[in-house]
Coordinates of C-alpha atoms and ligand atoms in Angstrom, one line a residue:
M181 CA 0.0 0.0 0.0
R182 CA 1.3 3.4 -0.9
F183 CA 0.7 6.5 1.2
N184 CA 1.0 9.2 -1.4
R185 CA 0.3 12.7 -0.2
S186 CA 2.1 14.3 -3.1
L187 CA -0.1 16.8 -4.9
H188 CA 2.4 17.9 -7.5
G189 CA 2.0 15.7 -10.5
G190 CA 3.3 12.2 -10.4
Y191 CA -0.1 10.7 -10.8
R192 CA 0.0 7.3 -12.5
T193 CA -1.7 7.1 -15.8
R194 CA -3.8 4.0 -15.2
R195 CA -6.9 4.5 -17.4
H196 CA -9.3 2.2 -15.7
M197 CA -10.4 1.9 -12.1
V198 CA -11.6 -1.6 -12.9
H199 CA -10.5 -2.9 -9.5
V200 CA -12.8 -0.3 -7.8
L201 CA -15.6 -0.2 -10.2
E202 CA -15.8 -4.0 -10.8
A203 CA -18.8 -6.1 -9.7
G204 CA -21.1 -5.6 -12.6
L205 CA -20.2 -2.3 -14.2
T206 CA -20.6 -2.6 -18.0
F207 CA -18.0 -0.8 -20.1
I208 CA -19.6 0.9 -23.1
E209 CA -17.6 1.4 -26.2
A210 CA -15.8 4.7 -25.8
N211 CA -16.5 7.3 -28.4
N212 CA -14.2 10.1 -27.6
P213 CA -10.9 11.3 -29.0
K214 CA -8.9 10.1 -25.9
N215 CA -10.5 6.6 -26.1
R216 CA -11.4 6.9 -22.4
P217 CA -13.8 4.2 -21.0
S218 CA -17.4 4.9 -20.6
V219 CA -19.6 2.9 -18.3
K220 CA -23.2 2.0 -17.5
G221 CA -23.5 3.1 -13.9
F222 CA -25.9 2.0 -11.2
N223 CA -27.5 3.0 -8.0
I224 CA -26.4 1.1 -4.9
I225 CA -29.4 0.1 -2.8
N226 CA -28.9 -2.4 0.0
G227 CA -25.5 -3.2 -1.5
Q228 CA -27.1 -4.2 -4.8
L229 CA -26.4 -2.4 -8.1
T230 CA -29.8 -1.3 -9.5
E231 CA -31.2 0.6 -12.4
S232 CA -34.0 3.1 -12.1
S233 CA -37.4 1.6 -11.8
D234 CA -38.5 3.0 -15.2
G235 CA -35.1 2.4 -16.9
T236 CA -34.4 6.1 -17.6
T237 CA -30.8 7.4 -17.5
F238 CA -28.7 10.5 -17.8
E239 CA -25.2 11.0 -18.9
S240 CA -22.1 12.3 -17.1
K241 CA -19.9 14.4 -19.4
N242 CA -16.3 15.7 -18.9
P243 CA -16.8 19.5 -18.9
A244 CA -13.2 19.9 -20.1
L245 CA -13.8 17.6 -23.1
L246 CA -17.5 17.5 -23.8
S247 CA -17.2 14.6 -26.2
D248 CA -15.8 12.4 -23.3
V249 CA -18.9 10.7 -21.8
L250 CA -18.1 9.0 -18.6
G251 CA -21.2 6.9 -18.6
S252 CA -24.9 6.8 -18.2
F253 CA -26.6 6.6 -14.8
P254 CA -30.1 5.9 -13.4
L255 CA -32.4 8.8 -13.3
S256 CA -33.9 7.7 -10.0
T257 CA -37.6 7.7 -9.5
K258 CA -39.7 8.0 -6.3
T259 CA -39.8 4.2 -6.3
D260 CA -36.0 4.1 -6.2
V261 CA -35.7 6.7 -3.5
D262 CA -38.3 4.8 -1.5
A263 CA -36.4 1.5 -1.9
A264 CA -33.2 3.3 -0.7
L265 CA -35.1 4.6 2.3
D266 CA -36.5 1.1 3.0
A267 CA -32.9 -0.3 2.9
A268 CA -31.6 2.4 5.2
H269 CA -34.4 1.9 7.7
A270 CA -33.9 -1.9 7.6
A271 CA -30.2 -1.5 8.2
F272 CA -30.5 1.0 11.1
P273 CA -31.2 -1.3 14.1
A274 CA -28.1 -3.5 13.5
W275 CA -25.8 -0.7 12.5
S276 CA -26.7 1.6 15.4
A277 CA -26.2 -1.4 17.8
T278 CA -22.7 -2.1 16.3
P279 CA -20.0 -1.0 18.7
A280 CA -18.8 2.5 17.8
P281 CA -15.1 1.3 17.7
T282 CA -16.1 -1.3 15.1
R283 CA -17.9 1.4 13.0
G284 CA -14.7 3.5 13.4
Q285 CA -12.6 0.6 12.2
I286 CA -14.7 0.3 9.0
I287 CA -14.3 4.1 8.5
G288 CA -10.5 3.6 8.9
N289 CA -10.5 1.0 6.2
M290 CA -12.3 3.5 4.0
G291 CA -9.5 6.0 4.5
R292 CA -6.8 3.3 3.8
L293 CA -8.6 2.3 0.6
L294 CA -8.9 5.9 -0.5
M295 CA -5.1 6.2 0.0
E296 CA -4.6 3.1 -2.1
H297 CA -6.8 4.3 -4.9
K298 CA -5.9 8.0 -4.5
D299 CA -4.2 8.5 -7.9
D300 CA -7.1 6.9 -9.8
L301 CA -9.7 8.8 -7.8
V302 CA -7.9 12.1 -8.4
R303 CA -7.9 11.5 -12.2
L304 CA -11.5 10.3 -12.2
Q305 CA -12.6 13.4 -10.3
A306 CA -10.6 15.7 -12.6
R307 CA -12.2 14.0 -15.6
E308 CA -15.7 14.3 -14.3
I309 CA -15.8 17.9 -13.0
G310 CA -12.8 19.5 -14.7
K311 CA -10.9 20.6 -11.5
T312 CA -7.1 20.5 -11.7
L313 CA -5.2 17.4 -10.6
K314 CA -3.6 19.3 -7.8
E315 CA -6.9 20.4 -6.4
C316 CA -8.5 17.0 -6.8
G317 CA -5.5 15.6 -4.9
G318 CA -6.1 18.0 -2.1
E319 CA -9.8 17.1 -2.0
I320 CA -9.3 13.3 -1.9
Q321 CA -6.8 13.9 0.9
E322 CA -9.5 15.8 2.8
A323 CA -11.7 12.8 2.5
I324 CA -8.9 10.6 3.8
D325 CA -8.2 13.0 6.7
T326 CA -11.9 12.8 7.6
C327 CA -11.8 9.0 7.7
L328 CA -8.7 8.9 9.8
F329 CA -10.1 11.5 12.2
F330 CA -13.4 9.6 12.7
Q331 CA -11.8 6.2 12.9
S332 CA -10.5 7.2 16.3
E333 CA -13.6 9.2 17.2
G334 CA -15.3 5.8 17.1
R335 CA -13.2 4.9 20.2
R336 CA -14.5 8.0 22.0
L337 CA -18.0 9.2 21.1
Y338 CA -18.0 10.0 24.8
G339 CA -21.0 10.5 27.0
Q340 CA -20.7 11.7 30.7
T341 CA -21.5 10.5 34.1
V342 CA -23.2 13.2 36.0
N343 CA -23.7 13.5 39.8
S344 CA -27.3 13.3 41.0
E345 CA -28.7 15.7 43.7
L346 CA -30.1 12.6 45.4
P347 CA -28.1 9.8 47.1
D348 CA -27.8 6.3 45.6
K349 CA -28.7 7.6 42.2
E350 CA -26.6 7.9 39.0
L351 CA -27.1 10.1 36.0
F352 CA -25.6 9.5 32.5
T353 CA -25.6 11.1 29.1
Y354 CA -25.3 9.1 25.9
R355 CA -25.0 10.1 22.3
R356 CA -27.7 8.3 20.3
A357 CA -28.1 8.0 16.5
L358 CA -30.8 10.0 14.8
G359 CA -31.9 7.4 12.3
V360 CA -31.9 7.7 8.5
C361 CA -30.0 10.7 7.1
G362 CA -30.7 12.1 3.6
I363 CA -27.4 13.4 2.1
I364 CA -27.4 15.9 -0.8
N365 CA -24.1 17.6 -1.9
A366 CA -22.9 19.8 -4.7
C367 CA -20.5 18.7 -7.4
N368 CA -17.8 21.3 -6.7
F369 CA -16.4 19.2 -3.8
P370 CA -17.8 15.8 -4.8
S371 CA -15.6 13.7 -2.5
A372 CA -14.6 15.8 0.6
V373 CA -18.1 17.1 1.2
P374 CA -20.1 13.9 1.1
F375 CA -17.4 12.4 3.4
W376 CA -17.7 15.4 5.8
K377 CA -21.4 14.4 6.0
M378 CA -21.6 10.6 5.8
I379 CA -18.5 9.6 7.8
P380 CA -19.7 11.3 11.0
A381 CA -23.2 10.2 10.3
I382 CA -22.3 6.5 10.1
M383 CA -19.8 6.8 12.9
C384 CA -22.7 7.9 15.2
G385 CA -24.7 4.9 14.1
N386 CA -27.0 6.5 11.5
T387 CA -27.7 5.1 8.0
C388 CA -27.9 7.2 4.9
V389 CA -29.5 7.7 1.5
W390 CA -27.0 9.6 -0.6
K391 CA -28.3 11.6 -3.6
S392 CA -25.2 12.1 -5.7
P393 CA -24.6 15.4 -7.5
Q394 CA -25.9 15.2 -11.1
D395 CA -22.5 16.2 -12.5
S396 CA -20.4 13.6 -10.6
P397 CA -22.3 10.3 -10.5
L398 CA -19.3 8.1 -11.5
L399 CA -17.0 9.5 -8.8
S400 CA -19.8 9.1 -6.3
F401 CA -20.3 5.5 -7.4
A402 CA -16.6 4.8 -7.0
L403 CA -16.6 6.3 -3.5
A404 CA -19.7 4.3 -2.5
R405 CA -18.0 1.1 -3.8
I406 CA -14.9 1.9 -1.7
M407 CA -17.1 2.3 1.3
H408 CA -18.6 -1.1 0.8
Q409 CA -15.2 -2.6 0.0
A410 CA -14.1 -1.4 3.4
G411 CA -16.6 -3.7 5.2
L412 CA -19.7 -1.4 5.4
P413 CA -22.8 -3.6 5.8
D414 CA -25.4 -3.5 3.0
G415 CA -28.0 -0.8 3.4
V416 CA -26.0 1.5 5.7
I417 CA -25.2 3.9 2.8
N418 CA -27.5 3.8 -0.2
L419 CA -26.6 5.7 -3.3
V420 CA -29.2 7.1 -5.7
H421 CA -28.3 9.2 -8.8
G422 CA -30.6 11.8 -10.3
K423 CA -30.9 15.2 -11.8
G424 CA -32.4 18.5 -11.0
S425 CA -35.7 18.3 -9.1
G426 CA -35.9 14.5 -9.4
A427 CA -34.3 12.2 -6.8
G428 CA -33.2 15.0 -4.5
Q429 CA -36.7 16.4 -4.3
H430 CA -38.2 12.9 -3.7
L431 CA -35.7 12.6 -0.8
I432 CA -36.9 16.0 0.6
N433 CA -40.5 15.0 0.1
A434 CA -39.9 11.9 2.2
V435 CA -39.3 14.2 5.2
D436 CA -43.0 15.2 4.9
E437 CA -43.8 11.5 4.8
G438 CA -42.0 10.9 8.1
R439 CA -39.3 8.7 6.5
V440 CA -36.2 10.8 7.1
N441 CA -34.7 11.8 10.4
K442 CA -32.0 14.2 9.2
I443 CA -31.1 16.1 6.0
S444 CA -27.6 17.3 5.3
F445 CA -27.4 19.6 2.4
T446 CA -24.6 21.6 0.7
G447 CA -25.7 23.9 -2.1
S448 CA -27.5 27.2 -2.9
T449 CA -29.1 29.4 -0.3
A450 CA -32.5 29.3 -2.1
V451 CA -32.7 25.5 -2.1
G452 CA -31.3 25.4 1.5
K453 CA -34.2 27.7 2.7
M454 CA -36.7 25.4 1.0
I455 CA -35.2 22.3 2.8
G456 CA -35.1 24.2 6.1
E457 CA -38.8 24.9 5.8
V458 CA -39.7 21.3 5.0
C459 CA -37.5 20.1 7.9
G460 CA -38.8 22.8 10.2
R461 CA -42.5 21.9 9.8
N462 CA -41.6 18.3 10.6
L463 CA -39.2 19.0 13.5
V464 CA -36.5 17.2 11.6
S465 CA -33.0 18.4 12.1
C466 CA -31.1 19.7 9.1
S467 CA -27.5 20.8 8.4
L468 CA -27.4 23.5 5.7
E469 CA -24.1 24.7 4.2
L470 CA -25.0 27.3 1.7
G471 CA -23.6 30.2 -0.4
G472 CA -21.0 32.8 0.4
K473 CA -19.8 36.2 -0.8
N474 CA -16.6 35.9 1.1
P475 CA -14.8 39.3 1.8
L476 CA -11.0 39.7 1.8
V477 CA -9.7 42.9 3.2
I478 CA -6.2 44.3 2.2
M479 CA -4.8 46.9 4.6
P480 CA -1.8 49.2 4.0
S481 CA 0.5 47.3 6.4
A482 CA 0.0 44.0 4.6
N483 CA 2.8 42.1 2.8
L484 CA 1.4 43.0 -0.6
E485 CA 3.1 40.1 -2.4
N486 CA 1.4 37.6 -0.1
A487 CA -1.8 39.5 -0.3
V488 CA -1.9 39.5 -4.1
E489 CA -1.2 35.8 -4.1
G490 CA -3.9 35.0 -1.5
A491 CA -6.5 37.1 -3.4
Y492 CA -5.6 35.7 -6.7
W493 CA -5.9 32.1 -5.5
A494 CA -9.1 32.8 -3.5
G495 CA -10.7 34.4 -6.6
F496 CA -9.6 32.1 -9.4
G497 CA -8.6 28.7 -7.8
T498 CA -11.2 26.1 -8.7
A499 CA -12.4 28.7 -11.3
G500 CA -14.0 30.5 -8.4
Q501 CA -16.4 27.6 -7.8
R502 CA -15.8 27.0 -4.1
C503 CA -18.3 28.2 -1.5
T504 CA -15.3 29.7 0.1
S505 CA -14.1 31.5 -3.0
L506 CA -13.3 35.2 -2.8
G507 CA -16.3 37.4 -3.3
N508 CA -15.6 41.1 -2.6
L509 CA -11.9 42.1 -2.6
I510 CA -11.9 45.2 -0.2
I511 CA -8.8 47.3 -0.6
H512 CA -7.7 50.3 1.5
K513 CA -7.6 53.4 -0.7
D514 CA -3.9 54.2 0.1
I515 CA -2.7 51.0 -1.6
Y516 CA -5.6 50.5 -4.0
D517 CA -3.8 51.4 -7.2
E518 CA -0.6 49.6 -6.5
F519 CA -2.4 46.5 -5.3
V520 CA -4.8 46.4 -8.3
A521 CA -1.9 46.8 -10.7
R522 CA 0.0 43.9 -9.1
L523 CA -3.1 41.7 -9.1
M524 CA -3.8 42.5 -12.7
D525 CA -0.3 41.4 -13.7
K526 CA -1.0 38.0 -12.3
V527 CA -4.5 37.9 -13.8
H528 CA -3.1 38.6 -17.3
S529 CA -0.7 35.6 -16.9
T530 CA -3.3 33.1 -15.8
Q531 CA -2.9 29.6 -17.2
I532 CA -6.1 27.9 -18.0
G533 CA -6.9 24.5 -19.5
D534 CA -7.6 20.8 -19.0
S535 CA -5.3 19.7 -16.3
L536 CA -5.4 16.1 -17.5
E537 CA -3.6 17.3 -20.6
H538 CA -1.7 20.3 -19.5
D539 CA 0.6 20.9 -16.5
D540 CA 0.6 24.1 -14.4
V541 CA -2.9 25.4 -15.2
L542 CA -4.3 27.4 -12.4
Y543 CA -7.8 26.3 -13.2
G544 CA -9.7 24.1 -15.6
S545 CA -13.2 24.1 -17.0
M546 CA -16.4 25.1 -15.3
L547 CA -17.9 22.2 -13.4
S548 CA -20.5 21.7 -16.1
Q549 CA -22.3 23.5 -18.9
K550 CA -25.0 24.5 -16.4
Y551 CA -22.5 26.2 -14.1
A552 CA -21.0 28.0 -17.1
D553 CA -24.5 29.2 -18.3
D554 CA -25.4 30.4 -14.8
F555 CA -22.1 32.2 -14.4
L556 CA -22.4 34.0 -17.8
Q557 CA -25.9 35.1 -16.8
V558 CA -25.1 36.4 -13.4
I559 CA -21.9 38.4 -14.2
Q560 CA -24.1 40.6 -16.4
I561 CA -25.3 42.4 -13.3
C562 CA -21.8 43.8 -12.7
E563 CA -21.7 46.1 -15.7
Q564 CA -25.5 46.6 -15.6
D565 CA -25.1 48.2 -12.1
G566 CA -22.2 50.4 -13.2
A567 CA -19.1 48.4 -12.3
T568 CA -16.2 48.7 -14.7
K569 CA -14.8 45.5 -16.3
L570 CA -11.0 45.5 -16.1
Y571 CA -10.6 42.1 -17.6
G572 CA -12.5 39.1 -18.8
E573 CA -14.5 38.2 -22.0
G574 CA -16.9 35.5 -20.9
R575 CA -16.5 32.1 -22.4
I576 CA -13.2 31.2 -23.9
T577 CA -13.4 30.4 -27.7
S578 CA -10.7 30.0 -30.4
E579 CA -11.4 33.6 -31.5
N580 CA -11.6 35.0 -28.0
K581 CA -9.0 33.5 -25.6
P582 CA -6.5 34.8 -23.1
S583 CA -2.8 34.2 -23.9
G584 CA -2.5 31.7 -21.0
F585 CA -5.1 29.3 -22.4
K586 CA -3.9 25.9 -23.3
G587 CA -5.7 23.5 -25.6
I588 CA -8.8 23.8 -27.8
P589 CA -11.4 26.0 -26.1
E590 CA -14.4 24.4 -27.8
D591 CA -13.5 21.0 -26.4
G592 CA -15.0 22.1 -23.1
V593 CA -16.5 25.0 -21.2
F594 CA -13.8 27.4 -20.1
M595 CA -14.1 30.9 -18.8
W596 CA -11.9 34.0 -18.8
P597 CA -10.9 35.3 -15.4
H598 CA -12.9 38.4 -14.7
V599 CA -12.2 41.5 -12.6
F600 CA -14.8 44.2 -12.0
D601 CA -13.7 47.6 -10.6
G602 CA -15.6 50.3 -8.8
V603 CA -18.0 48.0 -7.0
T604 CA -20.1 49.7 -4.3
E605 CA -22.5 48.5 -1.7
D606 CA -25.6 49.5 -3.6
M607 CA -24.8 47.1 -6.5
R608 CA -26.2 43.7 -6.8
C609 CA -22.8 42.2 -7.6
F610 CA -21.6 43.3 -4.2
H611 CA -24.2 41.1 -2.6
E612 CA -24.7 38.1 -5.0
E613 CA -22.5 35.1 -5.2
L614 CA -21.2 34.9 -8.7
F615 CA -19.8 31.3 -8.4
G616 CA -17.2 31.5 -11.1
P617 CA -13.8 33.2 -11.9
A618 CA -14.8 36.8 -11.1
I619 CA -13.5 39.2 -8.5
T620 CA -15.4 42.4 -7.5
L621 CA -13.0 45.2 -6.3
V622 CA -14.3 47.5 -3.6
K623 CA -12.4 50.6 -2.2
A624 CA -12.4 51.2 1.6
N625 CA -11.6 54.5 3.2
D626 CA -10.2 53.1 6.5
F627 CA -10.3 50.0 8.6
D628 CA -13.8 50.7 10.0
H629 CA -15.2 51.2 6.5
A630 CA -13.5 48.0 5.4
L631 CA -15.0 46.0 8.3
H632 CA -18.4 47.5 7.5
L633 CA -18.1 46.5 3.9
A634 CA -16.9 43.0 4.9
N635 CA -20.1 42.6 6.9
A636 CA -22.5 44.2 4.4
S637 CA -23.3 41.2 2.3
P638 CA -26.2 38.8 3.2
Y639 CA -23.7 36.0 3.7
G640 CA -21.3 35.0 6.4
L641 CA -19.3 31.9 5.4
S642 CA -15.6 32.7 5.1
S643 CA -13.7 36.0 5.4
A644 CA -10.0 37.1 5.5
I645 CA -7.8 40.1 6.1
Y646 CA -4.2 40.8 5.2
T647 CA -2.6 43.2 7.7
N648 CA 0.5 43.3 9.8
D649 CA -1.2 45.5 12.4
R650 CA -2.1 43.1 15.3
L651 CA -4.9 45.4 16.6
E652 CA -6.5 45.5 13.2
A653 CA -6.3 41.7 12.9
Y654 CA -7.9 41.4 16.4
R655 CA -10.7 43.9 15.5
F656 CA -11.4 42.1 12.3
K657 CA -11.5 38.7 14.0
T658 CA -13.9 40.0 16.7
G659 CA -16.0 42.3 14.4
I660 CA -16.6 40.1 11.4
K661 CA -19.8 38.0 11.2
A662 CA -18.6 34.9 9.6
G663 CA -18.1 31.2 10.4
M664 CA -14.5 31.2 9.3
T665 CA -11.7 33.9 9.1
G666 CA -8.2 33.8 7.6
I667 CA -5.6 36.2 8.9
N668 CA -2.9 36.8 6.3
N669 CA -4.4 33.9 4.4
S670 CA -6.9 33.5 1.6
T671 CA -10.6 32.7 2.2
T672 CA -10.3 29.0 1.4
G673 CA -8.5 26.3 3.3
A674 CA -10.7 24.3 5.7
E675 CA -9.1 21.4 7.5
A676 CA -10.8 18.2 8.3
H677 CA -10.7 18.8 12.1
L678 CA -11.9 22.4 12.3
P679 CA -15.5 23.4 12.3
F680 CA -16.7 24.4 8.8
G681 CA -19.8 26.5 8.2
G682 CA -21.3 30.0 8.3
V683 CA -23.8 32.4 9.7
K684 CA -26.4 34.7 8.1
G685 CA -27.4 33.5 4.6
S686 CA -24.6 30.9 4.6
G687 CA -26.3 28.3 6.7
N688 CA -28.4 27.5 9.7
G689 CA -25.5 27.5 12.2
T690 CA -24.7 23.8 12.0
R691 CA -21.1 22.8 11.4
E692 CA -19.3 20.1 9.5
S693 CA -16.0 18.5 10.4
G694 CA -14.1 17.8 13.6
I695 CA -15.7 17.0 16.9
W696 CA -18.4 19.7 16.3
V697 CA -20.1 17.9 13.5
I698 CA -21.0 15.1 16.0
E699 CA -23.7 17.4 17.4
A700 CA -25.4 17.3 13.9
Y701 CA -25.7 13.5 13.7
S702 CA -26.6 12.5 17.3
Y703 CA -28.9 13.6 20.0
W704 CA -28.1 13.6 23.8
H705 CA -29.9 11.0 25.8
A706 CA -30.0 11.7 29.5
V707 CA -30.5 8.6 31.7
N708 CA -31.0 8.4 35.5
D709 CA -30.6 5.1 37.4
E710 CA -32.3 4.9 40.8
L711 CA -30.3 2.5 43.1
S712 CA -31.8 3.4 46.5
G713 CA -34.7 1.0 46.2
K714 CA -37.3 3.8 46.7
L715 CA -38.9 6.7 44.8
Q716 CA -36.8 9.8 45.3
L717 CA -38.2 13.0 43.8
A718 CA -35.8 15.4 42.2
Q719 CA -35.9 18.9 43.8
M720 CA -38.5 17.8 46.3
D721 CA -36.7 15.0 48.3
V722 CA -33.4 16.8 48.2
D723 CA -31.9 17.4 51.7
E724 CA -32.2 21.0 52.7
I725 CA -29.0 22.7 53.9
E726 CA -29.4 24.9 56.9
M727 CA -27.2 28.0 57.1
V728 CA -25.4 28.6 60.3
E729 CA -25.4 32.0 62.0
A730 CA -22.0 33.6 61.3
E731 CA -20.0 34.5 64.4
V732 CA -17.5 36.6 62.6
R733 CA -17.1 40.2 63.9
W734 CA -16.5 41.9 60.6
D735 CA -15.9 45.3 62.2
E736 CA -12.9 43.9 64.1
L737 CA -11.3 42.6 61.0
V738 CA -11.2 45.7 58.9
Ligands
LIG232 C1 -17.1 23.9 -0.5 O1 -16.8 24.7 -1.4 O2 -18.3 23.5 -0.4 O3 -11.9 25.3 2.4 C2 -16.2 23.3 0.4 C3 -12.2 25.0 1.3 C4 -12.4 23.5 1.0 C5 -13.8 23.1 1.2 C6 -14.8 23.9 0.4 N1 -11.5 22.7 1.8 O4 -12.3 25.8 0.4

């Protein structure tokens, strides 16, 4: 077994993940210029590979090479989602009764299998959603880190012993599983985020129905296969594929039918609010990780070279398609011109292209055609509201491409990097998440104004400041309304053992990752054990303590 953490190239060029995808997958004749394999994919319900009940399918396409079809996948129906829920309910009693250290052991096996197949998973992920190999390497590592963290958490999952106010009586707290969890994630982090959700869910003894993102069904299938290969019993995690308002909506509707005990969702704020309403009226707990318009503040005392690098990465890494990507870049007026000039030098030199074919690209394609269409639509609001475009010409084509583009633009959906200047608080582009390679530049008069601007959007996910003034850093840290803050760092960069999540429009206050996420997948059960052999009533049968008259002569002491 190799333990390869290297993120810088060196990935093996094995073309098939046959060892992971075996067990019934049919390889369809590939019809793309690279002759890459295409498969017939399945749902996994109760450990069985199944098609959709009505036989309908959809395709997964490589957004960096649209002629490269990774496979066709079941367009799951209500019947399929119901079957997955049945399996999850049936598996729950045995799984929740399995000792937590054993559950942790299986999770540890998952982490080791991810390490073993890391290179293949990295390439598969890059092929399915167009992110760079380096970023996909970081993401699979985040899934591995999550498994290794929760392997040992299975040996803790502590409750407490609590002293009773009555004699011969003991009190305890236990963490109990919630039941069946519905898991819905976006395709921009198609391995780390579902692992953030399902690993703690199953560690706590829950079972899951996982609706895969419509743009990464093959990777989701490979991950679910690995989970089973690690020793996960059938029915504990059930995978259903689907598109748009299909399978995901059926899963949400099942909350109204009383068949789901928890929803965990990462995606848009609009859909998150809808899910929150459905869960709220049913008193079902939900974890909602939603959008962001993450501010990054640059103050005059900052190391400008580091600040430019941090802003550039936060804005354009992942083609701006992270929920933690840079939204508003808020720059102090005294360094505004110099900073923007240095940033633009970097922007002009941006290398873009299919990372499976070209080394050293900063970012690849958009996640899919739909993400590209939505981005082109939303960036129109920048100029409509009076911002000045400094750079960026929409979709990259052969006739319209930046000098750093590598490859044939029409092969996939690639975007120019965009920078909009003169953005102010009254513009829509100040408040709306653009979710693509675009930075909005905002000028601040002083620190208080910068902090005000950083807090002025409806979101509160991530945030950052570059400054070498410790008091400014402190005031930013204490004054910002956000779930995460970087000091002299970019807006991205969660680690698997820190709480991840936001405030305001970025979520409902729940957190992913680390020990904090355990709250989201368990409830506290308080137990009292009466050993006295009689009924003792709390509060009422408690011995009264009599106060003794004090003999101290205070006036002689002072
Ligand atoms: C997301 O975009 O949904 O900190 C998750 C980061 C990543 C996770 C992003 N580790 O940007």
